[in-house]
């Protein structure tokens, strides 16, 4: 996201100086910048969703193992279901946790 404004600034300078060849290449670079940025963002989202799915499956397995080891009198049956819902929320929140450190950098850039 930092490269886009810098490339646009160079395009404006190239147009003001009537350098059409350089302006065309810079316009192509702006387009490629968008494509590469989009691919990188989607790859990051895919990685965080895969990690979230693994964490969810591990936490659900742990919850059910614990629920099965407890006696029925000590824990109601709905406890395991509620805890598996919490594991799903962990899966949903993982990509957003990444934005806690990424958004300030995007704003500064």
mmCIF file of C-alpha atoms in Angstrom:
data_model
loop_
_atom_site.group_PDB
_atom_site.id
_atom_site.type_symbol
_atom_site.label_atom_id
_atom_site.label_comp_id
_atom_site.label_asym_id
_atom_site.label_seq_id
_atom_site.Cartn_x
_atom_site.Cartn_y
_atom_site.Cartn_z
ATOM 1 C CA UNK A 1 0.000 0.000 0.000
ATOM 2 C CA UNK A 2 2.985 2.259 0.306
ATOM 3 C CA UNK A 3 4.099 1.738 -3.292
ATOM 4 C CA UNK A 4 0.815 2.866 -4.871
ATOM 5 C CA UNK A 5 1.019 6.561 -3.833
ATOM 6 C CA UNK A 6 4.699 6.692 -4.722
ATOM 7 C CA UNK A 7 4.024 5.261 -8.174
ATOM 8 C CA UNK A 8 1.155 7.687 -8.709
ATOM 9 C CA UNK A 9 3.429 10.584 -7.746
ATOM 10 C CA UNK A 10 5.973 9.439 -10.346
ATOM 11 C CA UNK A 11 3.203 9.100 -12.963
ATOM 12 C CA UNK A 12 2.138 12.705 -12.322
ATOM 13 C CA UNK A 13 5.751 13.846 -12.678
ATOM 14 C CA UNK A 14 6.145 11.864 -15.907
ATOM 15 C CA UNK A 15 2.946 13.357 -17.358
ATOM 16 C CA UNK A 16 4.051 16.879 -16.373
ATOM 17 C CA UNK A 17 7.420 16.297 -18.057
ATOM 18 C CA UNK A 18 5.712 14.785 -21.165
ATOM 19 C CA UNK A 19 7.551 11.465 -20.753
ATOM 20 C CA UNK A 20 4.970 9.058 -22.145
ATOM 21 C CA UNK A 21 7.153 5.943 -22.139
ATOM 22 C CA UNK A 22 7.976 6.132 -18.458
ATOM 23 C CA UNK A 23 4.370 6.997 -17.595
ATOM 24 C CA UNK A 24 3.091 3.901 -19.377
ATOM 25 C CA UNK A 25 5.494 1.617 -17.521
ATOM 26 C CA UNK A 26 4.556 3.219 -14.237
ATOM 27 C CA UNK A 27 0.863 2.680 -15.010
ATOM 28 C CA UNK A 28 1.586 -1.002 -15.649
ATOM 29 C CA UNK A 29 3.451 -1.146 -12.326
ATOM 30 C CA UNK A 30 0.415 0.341 -10.542
ATOM 31 C CA UNK A 31 -1.735 -2.445 -11.960
ATOM 32 C CA UNK A 32 0.802 -5.131 -11.064
ATOM 33 C CA UNK A 33 1.080 -3.643 -7.582
ATOM 34 C CA UNK A 34 -2.646 -4.137 -7.076
ATOM 35 C CA UNK A 35 -2.536 -7.728 -8.335
ATOM 36 C CA UNK A 36 0.461 -8.692 -6.199
ATOM 37 C CA UNK A 37 -1.036 -6.985 -3.137
ATOM 38 C CA UNK A 38 -4.321 -8.805 -3.625
ATOM 39 C CA UNK A 39 -2.605 -12.169 -4.025
ATOM 40 C CA UNK A 40 -0.507 -11.592 -0.920
ATOM 41 C CA UNK A 41 -3.543 -10.605 1.138
ATOM 42 C CA UNK A 42 -5.523 -13.651 0.021
ATOM 43 C CA UNK A 43 -2.580 -15.926 0.803
ATOM 44 C CA UNK A 44 -2.362 -14.419 4.292
ATOM 45 C CA UNK A 45 -6.102 -14.930 4.839
ATOM 46 C CA UNK A 46 -5.864 -18.531 3.654
ATOM 47 C CA UNK A 47 -2.975 -19.218 6.042
ATOM 48 C CA UNK A 48 -4.801 -17.707 9.019
ATOM 49 C CA UNK A 49 -8.012 -19.609 8.247
ATOM 50 C CA UNK A 50 -6.047 -22.882 8.001
ATOM 51 C CA UNK A 51 -4.359 -22.139 11.320
ATOM 52 C CA UNK A 52 -7.730 -21.251 12.829
ATOM 53 C CA UNK A 53 -9.259 -24.509 11.604
ATOM 54 C CA UNK A 54 -6.417 -26.478 13.174
ATOM 55 C CA UNK A 55 -6.786 -24.590 16.455
ATOM 56 C CA UNK A 56 -10.530 -25.167 16.407
ATOM 57 C CA UNK A 57 -10.189 -28.893 15.850
ATOM 58 C CA UNK A 58 -7.603 -29.174 18.619
ATOM 59 C CA UNK A 59 -9.695 -27.189 21.082
ATOM 60 C CA UNK A 60 -12.888 -29.122 20.261
ATOM 61 C CA UNK A 61 -11.036 -32.427 20.732
ATOM 62 C CA UNK A 62 -9.686 -31.214 24.058
ATOM 63 C CA UNK A 63 -13.129 -30.067 25.180
ATOM 64 C CA UNK A 64 -14.789 -33.352 24.265
ATOM 65 C CA UNK A 65 -12.005 -35.394 25.845
ATOM 66 C CA UNK A 66 -12.432 -33.427 29.059
ATOM 67 C CA UNK A 67 -16.220 -33.653 28.894
ATOM 68 C CA UNK A 68 -16.078 -37.411 28.443
ATOM 69 C CA UNK A 69 -13.683 -37.848 31.342
ATOM 70 C CA UNK A 70 -15.985 -35.945 33.700
ATOM 71 C CA UNK A 71 -18.912 -37.686 35.208
ATOM 72 C CA UNK A 72 -22.332 -36.707 33.939
ATOM 73 C CA UNK A 73 -23.310 -35.346 37.339
ATOM 74 C CA UNK A 74 -20.431 -32.882 37.568
ATOM 75 C CA UNK A 75 -20.960 -31.158 34.227
ATOM 76 C CA UNK A 76 -24.185 -30.653 32.286
ATOM 77 C CA UNK A 77 -24.251 -32.119 28.750
ATOM 78 C CA UNK A 78 -24.580 -28.713 27.145
ATOM 79 C CA UNK A 79 -21.173 -27.616 28.461
ATOM 80 C CA UNK A 80 -19.279 -29.368 25.676
ATOM 81 C CA UNK A 81 -21.588 -27.831 23.077
ATOM 82 C CA UNK A 82 -21.067 -24.332 24.490
ATOM 83 C CA UNK A 83 -17.313 -24.780 24.570
ATOM 84 C CA UNK A 84 -17.261 -25.997 20.965
ATOM 85 C CA UNK A 85 -19.134 -22.817 20.017
ATOM 86 C CA UNK A 86 -16.369 -20.859 21.726
ATOM 87 C CA UNK A 87 -13.843 -22.755 19.625
ATOM 88 C CA UNK A 88 -15.733 -21.658 16.497
ATOM 89 C CA UNK A 89 -15.484 -18.038 17.655
ATOM 90 C CA UNK A 90 -11.731 -18.521 17.959
ATOM 91 C CA UNK A 91 -11.662 -19.622 14.333
ATOM 92 C CA UNK A 92 -13.690 -16.574 13.314
ATOM 93 C CA UNK A 93 -11.511 -14.142 15.262
ATOM 94 C CA UNK A 94 -8.082 -15.342 14.173
ATOM 95 C CA UNK A 95 -7.883 -13.359 10.886
ATOM 96 C CA UNK A 96 -9.013 -10.252 12.750
ATOM 97 C CA UNK A 97 -6.320 -10.668 15.402
ATOM 98 C CA UNK A 98 -3.764 -10.278 12.616
ATOM 99 C CA UNK A 99 -5.215 -6.849 11.864
ATOM 100 C CA UNK A 100 -4.351 -5.580 15.364
ATOM 101 C CA UNK A 101 -0.752 -5.045 14.336
ATOM 102 C CA UNK A 102 -1.254 -4.687 10.587
ATOM 103 C CA UNK A 103 -3.771 -1.818 10.595
ATOM 104 C CA UNK A 104 -1.541 0.723 12.369
ATOM 105 C CA UNK A 105 1.181 -0.042 9.839
ATOM 106 C CA UNK A 106 -1.288 0.440 6.981
ATOM 107 C CA UNK A 107 -2.378 3.780 8.402
ATOM 108 C CA UNK A 108 1.211 4.984 8.800
ATOM 109 C CA UNK A 109 2.128 3.847 5.306
#
